[in-house]
Coordinates of C-alpha atoms and ligand atoms in Angstrom, one line a residue:
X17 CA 0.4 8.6 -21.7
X18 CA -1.5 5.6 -23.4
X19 CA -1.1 3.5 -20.1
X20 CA -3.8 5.4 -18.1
X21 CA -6.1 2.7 -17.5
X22 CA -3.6 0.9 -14.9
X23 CA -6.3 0.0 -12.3
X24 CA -3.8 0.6 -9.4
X25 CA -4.5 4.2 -10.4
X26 CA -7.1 5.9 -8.2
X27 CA -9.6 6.2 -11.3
X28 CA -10.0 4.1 -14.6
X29 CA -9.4 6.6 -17.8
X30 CA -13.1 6.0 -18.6
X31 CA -14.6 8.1 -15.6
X32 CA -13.0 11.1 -16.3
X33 CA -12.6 12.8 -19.6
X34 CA -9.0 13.3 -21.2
X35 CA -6.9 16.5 -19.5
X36 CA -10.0 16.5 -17.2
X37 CA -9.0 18.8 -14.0
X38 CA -11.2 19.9 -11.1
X39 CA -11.0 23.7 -10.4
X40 CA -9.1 25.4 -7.9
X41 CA -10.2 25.3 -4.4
X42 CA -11.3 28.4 -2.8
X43 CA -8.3 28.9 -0.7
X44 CA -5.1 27.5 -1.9
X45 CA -3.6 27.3 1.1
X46 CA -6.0 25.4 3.0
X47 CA -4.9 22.3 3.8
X48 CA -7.8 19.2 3.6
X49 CA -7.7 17.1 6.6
X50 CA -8.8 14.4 3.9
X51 CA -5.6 14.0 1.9
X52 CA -2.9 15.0 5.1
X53 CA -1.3 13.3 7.7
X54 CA -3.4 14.2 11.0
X55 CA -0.9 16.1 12.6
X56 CA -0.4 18.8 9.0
X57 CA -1.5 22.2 10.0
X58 CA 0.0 25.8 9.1
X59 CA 1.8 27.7 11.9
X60 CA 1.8 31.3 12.7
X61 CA 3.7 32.4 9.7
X62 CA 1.7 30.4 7.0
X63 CA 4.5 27.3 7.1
X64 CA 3.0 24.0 6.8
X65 CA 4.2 22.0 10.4
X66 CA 4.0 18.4 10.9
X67 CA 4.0 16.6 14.6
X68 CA 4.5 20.9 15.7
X69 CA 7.6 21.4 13.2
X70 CA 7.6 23.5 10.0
X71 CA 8.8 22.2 7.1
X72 CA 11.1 24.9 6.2
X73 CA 13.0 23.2 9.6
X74 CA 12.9 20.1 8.2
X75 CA 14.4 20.9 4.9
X76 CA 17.0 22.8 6.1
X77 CA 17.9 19.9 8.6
X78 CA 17.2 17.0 6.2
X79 CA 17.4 18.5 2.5
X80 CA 15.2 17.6 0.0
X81 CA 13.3 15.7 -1.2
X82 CA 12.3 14.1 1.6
X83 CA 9.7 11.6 2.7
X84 CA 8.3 13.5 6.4
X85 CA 6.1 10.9 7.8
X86 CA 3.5 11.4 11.0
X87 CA 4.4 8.8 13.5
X88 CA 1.7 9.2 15.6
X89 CA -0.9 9.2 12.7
X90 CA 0.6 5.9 11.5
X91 CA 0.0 4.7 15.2
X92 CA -3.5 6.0 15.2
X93 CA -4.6 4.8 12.0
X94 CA -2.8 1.3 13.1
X95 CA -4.9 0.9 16.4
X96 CA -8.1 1.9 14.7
X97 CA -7.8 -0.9 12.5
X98 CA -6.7 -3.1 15.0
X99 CA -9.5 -1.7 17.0
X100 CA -12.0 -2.0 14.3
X101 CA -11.1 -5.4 13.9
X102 CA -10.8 -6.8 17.2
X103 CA -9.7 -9.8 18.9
X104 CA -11.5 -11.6 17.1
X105 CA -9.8 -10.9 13.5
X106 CA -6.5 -10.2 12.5
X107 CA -5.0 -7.3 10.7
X108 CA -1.6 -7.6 8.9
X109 CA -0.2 -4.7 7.6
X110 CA 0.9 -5.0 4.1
X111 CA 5.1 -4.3 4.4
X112 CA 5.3 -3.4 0.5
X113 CA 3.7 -0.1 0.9
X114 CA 6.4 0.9 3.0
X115 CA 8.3 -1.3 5.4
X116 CA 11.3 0.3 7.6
X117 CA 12.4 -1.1 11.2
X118 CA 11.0 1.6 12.9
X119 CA 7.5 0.6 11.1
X120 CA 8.0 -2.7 12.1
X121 CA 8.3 -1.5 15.9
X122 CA 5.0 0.7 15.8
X123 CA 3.1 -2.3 14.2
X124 CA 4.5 -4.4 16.7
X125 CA 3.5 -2.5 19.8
X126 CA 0.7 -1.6 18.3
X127 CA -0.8 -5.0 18.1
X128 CA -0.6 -5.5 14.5
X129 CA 0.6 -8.6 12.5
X130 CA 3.3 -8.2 9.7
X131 CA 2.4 -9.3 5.4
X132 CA 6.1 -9.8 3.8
X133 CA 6.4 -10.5 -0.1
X134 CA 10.1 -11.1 -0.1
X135 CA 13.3 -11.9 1.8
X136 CA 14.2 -8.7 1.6
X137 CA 10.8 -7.7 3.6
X138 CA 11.5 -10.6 6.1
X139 CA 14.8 -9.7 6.7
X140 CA 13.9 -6.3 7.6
X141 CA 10.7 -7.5 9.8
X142 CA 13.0 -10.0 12.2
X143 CA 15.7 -7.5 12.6
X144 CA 13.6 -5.2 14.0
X145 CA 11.9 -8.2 16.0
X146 CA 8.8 -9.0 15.0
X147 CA 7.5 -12.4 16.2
X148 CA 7.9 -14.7 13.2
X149 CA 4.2 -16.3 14.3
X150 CA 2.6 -13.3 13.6
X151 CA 4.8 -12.6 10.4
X152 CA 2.6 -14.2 6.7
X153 CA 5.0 -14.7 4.0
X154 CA 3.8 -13.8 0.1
X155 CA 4.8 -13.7 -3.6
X156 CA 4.0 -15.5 -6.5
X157 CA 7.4 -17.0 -6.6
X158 CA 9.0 -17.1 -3.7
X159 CA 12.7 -18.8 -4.0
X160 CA 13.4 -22.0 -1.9
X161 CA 16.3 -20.2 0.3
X162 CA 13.4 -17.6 1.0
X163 CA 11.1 -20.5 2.0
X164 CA 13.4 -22.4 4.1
X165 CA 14.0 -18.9 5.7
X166 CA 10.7 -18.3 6.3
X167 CA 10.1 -21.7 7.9
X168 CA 13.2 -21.8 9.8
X169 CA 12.2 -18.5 11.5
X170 CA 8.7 -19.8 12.1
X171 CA 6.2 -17.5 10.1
X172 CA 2.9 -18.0 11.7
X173 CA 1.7 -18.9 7.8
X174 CA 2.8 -18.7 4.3
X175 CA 0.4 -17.7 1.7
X176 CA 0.4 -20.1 -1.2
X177 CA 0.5 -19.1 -4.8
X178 CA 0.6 -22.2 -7.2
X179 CA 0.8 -25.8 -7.7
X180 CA 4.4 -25.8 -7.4
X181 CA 5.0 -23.8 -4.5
X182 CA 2.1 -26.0 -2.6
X183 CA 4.9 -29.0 -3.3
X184 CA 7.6 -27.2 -2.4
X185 CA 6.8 -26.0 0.9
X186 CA 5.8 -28.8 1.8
X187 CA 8.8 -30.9 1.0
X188 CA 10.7 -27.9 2.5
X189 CA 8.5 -28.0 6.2
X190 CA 9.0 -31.7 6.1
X191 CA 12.9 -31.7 5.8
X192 CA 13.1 -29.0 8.8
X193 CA 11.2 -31.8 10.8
X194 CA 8.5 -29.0 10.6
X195 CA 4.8 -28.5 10.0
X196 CA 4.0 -25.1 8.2
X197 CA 1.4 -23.4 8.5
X198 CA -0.4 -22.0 5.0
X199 CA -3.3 -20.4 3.3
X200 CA -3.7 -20.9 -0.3
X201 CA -4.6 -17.7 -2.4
X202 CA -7.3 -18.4 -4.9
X203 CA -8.8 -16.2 -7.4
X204 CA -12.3 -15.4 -7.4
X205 CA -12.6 -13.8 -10.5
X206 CA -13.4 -10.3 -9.2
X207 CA -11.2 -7.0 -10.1
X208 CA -11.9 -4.1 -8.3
X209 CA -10.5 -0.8 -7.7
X210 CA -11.6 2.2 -7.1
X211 CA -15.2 3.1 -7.5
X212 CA -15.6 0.1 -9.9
X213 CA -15.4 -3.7 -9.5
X214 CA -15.9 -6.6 -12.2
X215 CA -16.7 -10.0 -11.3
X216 CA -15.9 -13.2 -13.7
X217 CA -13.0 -11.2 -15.2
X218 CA -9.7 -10.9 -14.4
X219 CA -8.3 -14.6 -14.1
X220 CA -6.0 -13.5 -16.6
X221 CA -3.0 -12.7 -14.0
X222 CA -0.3 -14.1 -12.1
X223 CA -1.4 -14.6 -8.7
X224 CA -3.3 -17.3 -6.9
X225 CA -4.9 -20.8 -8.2
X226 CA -8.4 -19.7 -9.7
X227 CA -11.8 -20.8 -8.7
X228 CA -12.6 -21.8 -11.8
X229 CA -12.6 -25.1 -13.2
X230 CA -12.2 -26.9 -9.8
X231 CA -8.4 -25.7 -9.6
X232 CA -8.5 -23.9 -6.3
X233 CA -10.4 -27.0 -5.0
X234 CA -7.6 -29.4 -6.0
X235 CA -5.3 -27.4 -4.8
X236 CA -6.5 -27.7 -1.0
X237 CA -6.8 -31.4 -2.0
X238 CA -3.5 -32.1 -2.6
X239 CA -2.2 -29.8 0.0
X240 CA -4.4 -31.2 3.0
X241 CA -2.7 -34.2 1.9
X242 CA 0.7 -33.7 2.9
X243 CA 2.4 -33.9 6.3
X244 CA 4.7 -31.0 5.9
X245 CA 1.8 -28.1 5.5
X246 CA -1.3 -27.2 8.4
X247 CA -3.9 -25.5 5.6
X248 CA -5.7 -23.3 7.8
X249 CA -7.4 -21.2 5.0
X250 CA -8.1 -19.5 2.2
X251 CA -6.2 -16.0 1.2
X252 CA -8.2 -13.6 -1.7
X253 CA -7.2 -10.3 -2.6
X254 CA -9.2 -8.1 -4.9
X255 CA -7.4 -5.2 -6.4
X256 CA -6.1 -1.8 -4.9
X257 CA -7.8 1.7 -3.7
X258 CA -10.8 0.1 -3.5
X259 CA -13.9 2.3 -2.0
X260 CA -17.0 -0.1 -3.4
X261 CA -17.4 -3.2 -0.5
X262 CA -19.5 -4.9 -3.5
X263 CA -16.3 -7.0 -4.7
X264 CA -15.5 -7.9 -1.4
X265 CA -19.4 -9.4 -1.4
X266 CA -18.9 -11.1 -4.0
X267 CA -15.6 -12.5 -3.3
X268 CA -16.2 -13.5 0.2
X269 CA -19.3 -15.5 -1.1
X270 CA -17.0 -17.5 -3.3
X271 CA -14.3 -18.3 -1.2
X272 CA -16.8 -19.5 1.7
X273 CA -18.1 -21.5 -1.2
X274 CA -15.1 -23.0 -1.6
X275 CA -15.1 -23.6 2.4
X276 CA -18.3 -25.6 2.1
X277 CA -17.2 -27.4 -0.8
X278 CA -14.1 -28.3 1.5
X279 CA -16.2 -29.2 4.4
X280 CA -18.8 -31.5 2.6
X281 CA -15.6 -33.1 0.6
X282 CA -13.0 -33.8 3.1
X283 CA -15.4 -33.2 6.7
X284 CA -13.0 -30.4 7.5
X285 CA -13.6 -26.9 8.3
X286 CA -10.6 -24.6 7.5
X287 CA -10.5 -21.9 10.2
X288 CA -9.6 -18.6 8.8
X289 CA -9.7 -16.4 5.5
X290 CA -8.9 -13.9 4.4
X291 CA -9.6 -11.3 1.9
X292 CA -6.6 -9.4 1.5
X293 CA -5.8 -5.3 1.2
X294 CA -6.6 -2.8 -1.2
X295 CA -8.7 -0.4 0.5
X296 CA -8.5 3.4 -1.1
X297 CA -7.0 6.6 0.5
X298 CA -7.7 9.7 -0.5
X299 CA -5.1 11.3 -2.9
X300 CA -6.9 14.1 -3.8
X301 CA -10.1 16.0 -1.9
X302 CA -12.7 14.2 -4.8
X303 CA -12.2 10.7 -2.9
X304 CA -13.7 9.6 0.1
X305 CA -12.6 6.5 1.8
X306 CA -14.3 4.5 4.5
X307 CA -13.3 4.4 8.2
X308 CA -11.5 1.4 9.5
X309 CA -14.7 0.6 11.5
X310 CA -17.2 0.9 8.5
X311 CA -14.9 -1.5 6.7
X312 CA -14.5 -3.7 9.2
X313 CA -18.3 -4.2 10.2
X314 CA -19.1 -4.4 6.8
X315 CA -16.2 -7.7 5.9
X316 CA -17.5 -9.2 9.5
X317 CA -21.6 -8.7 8.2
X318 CA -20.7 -10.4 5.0
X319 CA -18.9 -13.3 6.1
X320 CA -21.2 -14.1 8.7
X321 CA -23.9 -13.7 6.3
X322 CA -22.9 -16.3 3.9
X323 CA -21.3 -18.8 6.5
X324 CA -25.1 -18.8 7.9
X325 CA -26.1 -19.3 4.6
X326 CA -23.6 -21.9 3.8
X327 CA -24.0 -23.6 7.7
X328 CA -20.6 -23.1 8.3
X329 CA -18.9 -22.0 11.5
X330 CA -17.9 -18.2 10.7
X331 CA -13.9 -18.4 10.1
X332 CA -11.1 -15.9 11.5
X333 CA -11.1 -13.3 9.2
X334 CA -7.8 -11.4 8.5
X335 CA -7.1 -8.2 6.2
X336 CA -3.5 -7.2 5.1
X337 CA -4.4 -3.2 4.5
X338 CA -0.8 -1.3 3.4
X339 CA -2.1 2.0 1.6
X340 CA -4.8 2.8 4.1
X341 CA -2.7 2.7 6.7
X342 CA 0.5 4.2 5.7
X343 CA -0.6 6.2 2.7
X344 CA -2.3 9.6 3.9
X345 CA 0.3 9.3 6.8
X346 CA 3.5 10.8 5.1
X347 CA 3.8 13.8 2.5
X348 CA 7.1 14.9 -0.3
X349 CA 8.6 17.9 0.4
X350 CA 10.4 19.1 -2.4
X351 CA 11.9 22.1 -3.5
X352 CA 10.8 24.1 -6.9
X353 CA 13.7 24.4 -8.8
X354 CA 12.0 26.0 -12.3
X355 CA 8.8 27.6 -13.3
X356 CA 8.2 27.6 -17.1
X357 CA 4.8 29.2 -17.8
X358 CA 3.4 28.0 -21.2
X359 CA 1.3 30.1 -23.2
X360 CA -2.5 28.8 -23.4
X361 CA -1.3 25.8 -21.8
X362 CA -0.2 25.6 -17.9
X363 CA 2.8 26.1 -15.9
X364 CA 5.2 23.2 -15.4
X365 CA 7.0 23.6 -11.9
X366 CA 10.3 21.9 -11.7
X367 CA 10.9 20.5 -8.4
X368 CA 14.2 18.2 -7.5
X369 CA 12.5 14.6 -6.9
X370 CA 10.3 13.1 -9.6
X371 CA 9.5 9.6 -11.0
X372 CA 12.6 8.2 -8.8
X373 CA 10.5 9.2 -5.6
X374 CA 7.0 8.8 -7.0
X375 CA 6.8 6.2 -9.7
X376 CA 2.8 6.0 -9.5
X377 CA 2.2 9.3 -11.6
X378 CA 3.9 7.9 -14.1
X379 CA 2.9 3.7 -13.8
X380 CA -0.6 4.3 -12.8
X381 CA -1.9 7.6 -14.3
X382 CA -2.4 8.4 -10.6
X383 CA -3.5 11.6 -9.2
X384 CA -2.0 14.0 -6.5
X385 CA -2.7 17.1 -4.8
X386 CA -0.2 19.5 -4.0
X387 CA 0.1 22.8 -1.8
X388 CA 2.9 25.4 -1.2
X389 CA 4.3 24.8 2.0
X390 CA 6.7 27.3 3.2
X391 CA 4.7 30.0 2.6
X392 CA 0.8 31.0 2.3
X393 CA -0.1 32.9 -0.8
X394 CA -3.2 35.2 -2.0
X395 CA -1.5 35.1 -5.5
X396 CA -4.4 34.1 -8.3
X397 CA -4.0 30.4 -9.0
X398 CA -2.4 28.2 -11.9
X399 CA -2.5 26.2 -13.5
X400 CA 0.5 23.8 -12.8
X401 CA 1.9 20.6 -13.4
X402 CA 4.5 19.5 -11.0
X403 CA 7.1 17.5 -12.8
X404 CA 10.6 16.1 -12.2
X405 CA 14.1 16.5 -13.1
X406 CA 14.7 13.3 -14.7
X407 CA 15.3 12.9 -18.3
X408 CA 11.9 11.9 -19.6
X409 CA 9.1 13.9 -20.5
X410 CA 6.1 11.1 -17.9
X411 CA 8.6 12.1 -15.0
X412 CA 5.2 13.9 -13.7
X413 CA 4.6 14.5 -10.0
X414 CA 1.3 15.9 -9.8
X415 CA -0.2 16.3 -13.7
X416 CA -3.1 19.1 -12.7
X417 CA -3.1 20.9 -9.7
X418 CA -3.5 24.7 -9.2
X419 CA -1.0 26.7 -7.2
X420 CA -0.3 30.4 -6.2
X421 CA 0.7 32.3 -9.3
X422 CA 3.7 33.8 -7.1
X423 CA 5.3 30.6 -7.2
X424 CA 8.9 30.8 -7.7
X425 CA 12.4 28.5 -7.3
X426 CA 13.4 28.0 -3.6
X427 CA 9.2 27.5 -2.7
X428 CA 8.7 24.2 -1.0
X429 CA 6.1 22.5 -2.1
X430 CA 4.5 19.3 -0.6
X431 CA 2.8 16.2 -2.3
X432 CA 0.2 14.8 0.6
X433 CA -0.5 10.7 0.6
X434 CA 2.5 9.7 -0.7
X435 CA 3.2 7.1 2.6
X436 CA 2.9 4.2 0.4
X437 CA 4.2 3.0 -2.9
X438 CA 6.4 5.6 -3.0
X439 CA 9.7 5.1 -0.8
X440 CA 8.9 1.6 -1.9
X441 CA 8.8 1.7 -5.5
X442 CA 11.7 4.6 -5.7
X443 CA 14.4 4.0 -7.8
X444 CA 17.8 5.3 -8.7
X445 CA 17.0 6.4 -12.1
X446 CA 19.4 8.8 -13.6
X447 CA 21.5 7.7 -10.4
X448 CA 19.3 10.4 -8.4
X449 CA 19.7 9.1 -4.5
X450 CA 16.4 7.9 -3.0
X451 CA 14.7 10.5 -0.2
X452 CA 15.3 10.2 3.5
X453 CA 12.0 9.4 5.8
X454 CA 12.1 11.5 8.4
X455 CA 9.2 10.4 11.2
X456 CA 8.2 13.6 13.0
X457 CA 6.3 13.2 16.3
X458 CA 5.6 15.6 19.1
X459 CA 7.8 18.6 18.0
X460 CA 10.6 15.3 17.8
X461 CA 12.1 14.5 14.1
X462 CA 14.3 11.8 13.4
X463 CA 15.6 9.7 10.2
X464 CA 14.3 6.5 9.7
X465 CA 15.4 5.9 6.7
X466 CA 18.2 8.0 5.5
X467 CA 18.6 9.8 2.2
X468 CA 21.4 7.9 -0.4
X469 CA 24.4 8.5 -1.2
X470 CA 27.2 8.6 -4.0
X471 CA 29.1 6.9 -1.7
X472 CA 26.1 4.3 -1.4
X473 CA 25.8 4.4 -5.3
X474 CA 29.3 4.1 -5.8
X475 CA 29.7 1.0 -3.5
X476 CA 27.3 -1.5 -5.7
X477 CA 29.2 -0.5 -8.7
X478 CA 32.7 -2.8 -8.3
X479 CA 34.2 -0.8 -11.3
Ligands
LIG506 N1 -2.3 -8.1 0.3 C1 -1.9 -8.6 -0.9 C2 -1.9 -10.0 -1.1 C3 -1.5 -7.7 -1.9 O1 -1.1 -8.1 -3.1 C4 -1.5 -6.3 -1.6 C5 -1.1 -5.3 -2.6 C6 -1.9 -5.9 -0.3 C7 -2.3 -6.8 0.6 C8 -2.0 -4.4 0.1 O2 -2.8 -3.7 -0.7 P1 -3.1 -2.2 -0.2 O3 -4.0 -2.2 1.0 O4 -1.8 -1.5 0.1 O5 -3.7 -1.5 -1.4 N2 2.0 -0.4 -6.4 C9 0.5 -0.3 -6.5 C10 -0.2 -1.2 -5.5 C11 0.2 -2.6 -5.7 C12 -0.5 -3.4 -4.7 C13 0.0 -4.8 -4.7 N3 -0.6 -5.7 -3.7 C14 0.2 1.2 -6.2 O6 1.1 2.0 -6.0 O7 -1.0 1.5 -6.3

């Protein structure tokens, strides 16, 4: 794969050599409380259990693959960032990572706020009864039905992307006899991911107005002149699994630059910001994210730091966080189907998912871990890599991992932290039906989001 300096990937091609692979843990069948949901364990008989159920119950119940998320891990890891935040800061949870109605109902009781980035999202986030004022609407082009939508329901802000869109809403609010609230998303000219960030690159991209040249200025200039819109702030957001708070430094001093800028131009002082999602997870036992409360004294220490510097009031601070919420909180189970050992090279382990349930190997050179879960095994490791069945040779699960060299067909195997950007970026490639998500909670399992169907194929396709 040429493409493996995608920065949504956990690492940038340049840290780690080509075919690079750490070596096999001690025990294979240990499971690190790092990259599972909180509730993973192994029971009696070596099978790996999730919320008290093993998985071989859960396959036989729900098939595979499947999607077997922890409820109350998502809650937990919800309220801590909620917690970590407090009352005085708002966290949104970032609905493309993975949105479903019964996600919308734990955020909801759980005292979070709601990021959509379509109608689609929206749609899903008011069935299920989210309060449209704590609901912020995205997207770099969002349609004028989703607009009026959006305003119609009453979205406690939309998130503006461009010059257009600043017009638009406007004229939008203003025919519904309505006064929208909005942020406008600037770029600050900082890219970071991972263990990296650059600042002054990475203007070069769809989203937001940029700092530079005085755009992201004139933007709140012409938007703080029109009836329709109530700017409340500025929006930034960085870059994905990010572990390294030193882009968020610099980005948070720019846009409170701005915030002076707007104060000493136009006497006002816009009351919120915020600084987007994109905090990492860890995929595999190598990374090691920050706790909700680290990350959330650290934002609150660096805005305060340069308000006081910039004699500003300190602003509301939000955060829209998807992945480190939702991502270590589900796992894949799949089933091997193959194992083709090849000579000098490694064994490729064919399960019956792939690139239509996990997309990111494939997109983002991403890595996994993965560990065989209906069984323990003192077998001498391999060397694996867990692929597909889809007819391309990138449909790659997990491209280096070590498992038991006992493995055969009819082994489940599980794929831990694949909560977000996976059910949500699944496809029906080769017509394969998308996975079930099947929340498990207190020895309880039940489908949240049920597995396709031919029938459900069938039915788009009007012949
Ligand atoms: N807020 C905004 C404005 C965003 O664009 C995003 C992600 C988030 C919040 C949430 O970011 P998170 O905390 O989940 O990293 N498909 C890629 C990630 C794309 C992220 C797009 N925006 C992946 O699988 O890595």
């Amino acid at each position: 794969m040429s493409r493996s300096a995608h920065p949504a990937g956990p690492r940038h091609a340049d840290v780690l050599p080509e075919g690079h692979y750490t070596a096999p843990a001690d025990d294979l069948n240990a499971l690190d409380p790092k990259v599972w949901a909180r509730t993973v364990g192994r029971d009696a008989d070596g099978v790996v259990t999730v919320g008290g159920i093993p998985v071989t119950q859960l396959a036989e119940e729900y098939g595979t693959p499947a999607y077997l998320l922890d409820e109350a891990d998502f809650r937990e890891r919800a309220r801590a960032w909620r917690t970590a935040f407090g009352d005085d800061a708002d966290v949104f949870y970032a609905g493309k990572a993975f949105l479903s109605r019964a996600v919308v109902r734990w955020l909801d009781e759980e005292g979070l706020n709601l990021d959509v980035c379509s109608g689609g999202e929206l749609a899903t986030a008011l069935s299920a009864g989210m309060p449209a004022e704590r609901i912020a609407f995205h997207g770099n082009n969002k349609s004028p039905e989703e607009i009026e939508r959006a305003v119609r329901a009453g979205v406690g802000r939309i998130v503006l992307d461009s010059f257009q869109e600043i017009v638009r809403v406007a004229h939008i609010a203003q025919s519904l006899g309505k006064r929208q609230r909005v942020q406008i998303r600037i770029t600050v000219g900082v890219e970071a991911h991972t263990h990296e960030f650059i600042a002054t690159a990475h203007e070069d991209q769809k989203f937001g107005i940029p700092l530079a040249g005085g755009q992201a200025a004139e933007a709140v200039r012409r938007a703080l002149k029109l009836d329709g819109l109530e700017v409340i702030g500025i929006h930034s957001h960085i870059g994905s699994q990010i572990f390294d708070m030193s882009g968020f430094e610099v980005a948070a001093h720019r846009v409170v630059g701005l915030l002076k800028d707007i104060r000493d131009e136009h006497g006002v002082e816009l009351p919120e910001i915020d600084l987007g999602g994109g905090l990492g997870i860890a995929y595999t036992s190598d990374d090691d994210p920050r706790e909700p409360h680290e990350i959330a004294k650290a934002l609150t220490e660096i805005v305060t730091r340069e308000c006081e510097a910039a004699r500003l009031a300190t602003p509301r601070i939000s955060v829209e966080p998807g992945r480190a919420i939702v991502g270590p909180t589900a796992f894949t189970l799949y089933e091997v189907g193959t194992v083709k050992p090849l000579e000098g090279l490694r064994t490729y382990v064919s399960v019956d998912g792939g690139m239509s349930d996990n997309i990111r190997t494939a997109l983002y050179d991403a890595e996994y871990s993965v560990a065989l879960a209906s069984r323990t095994s003192d077998a001498e490791p391999m060397l694996v890599r867990v692929v597909g069945k889809h007819c391309e040779s990138g449909d790659i699960v997990v491209k280096d991992a070590f498992l038991p060299g006992d493995l055969a067909p009819g082994d489940l195997i599980a794929v831990p932290a694949t909560g977000a950007y996976c059910r949500s970026m699944a496809s029906n490639y080769n017509h394969a039906l998308r996975p079930p998500v099947v929340a498990v909670r207190d020895g309880a399992a039940r489908v949240v989001v049920r597995r396709e169907t031919e029938e459900d194929l069938l039915r788009l396709d009007v012949g």
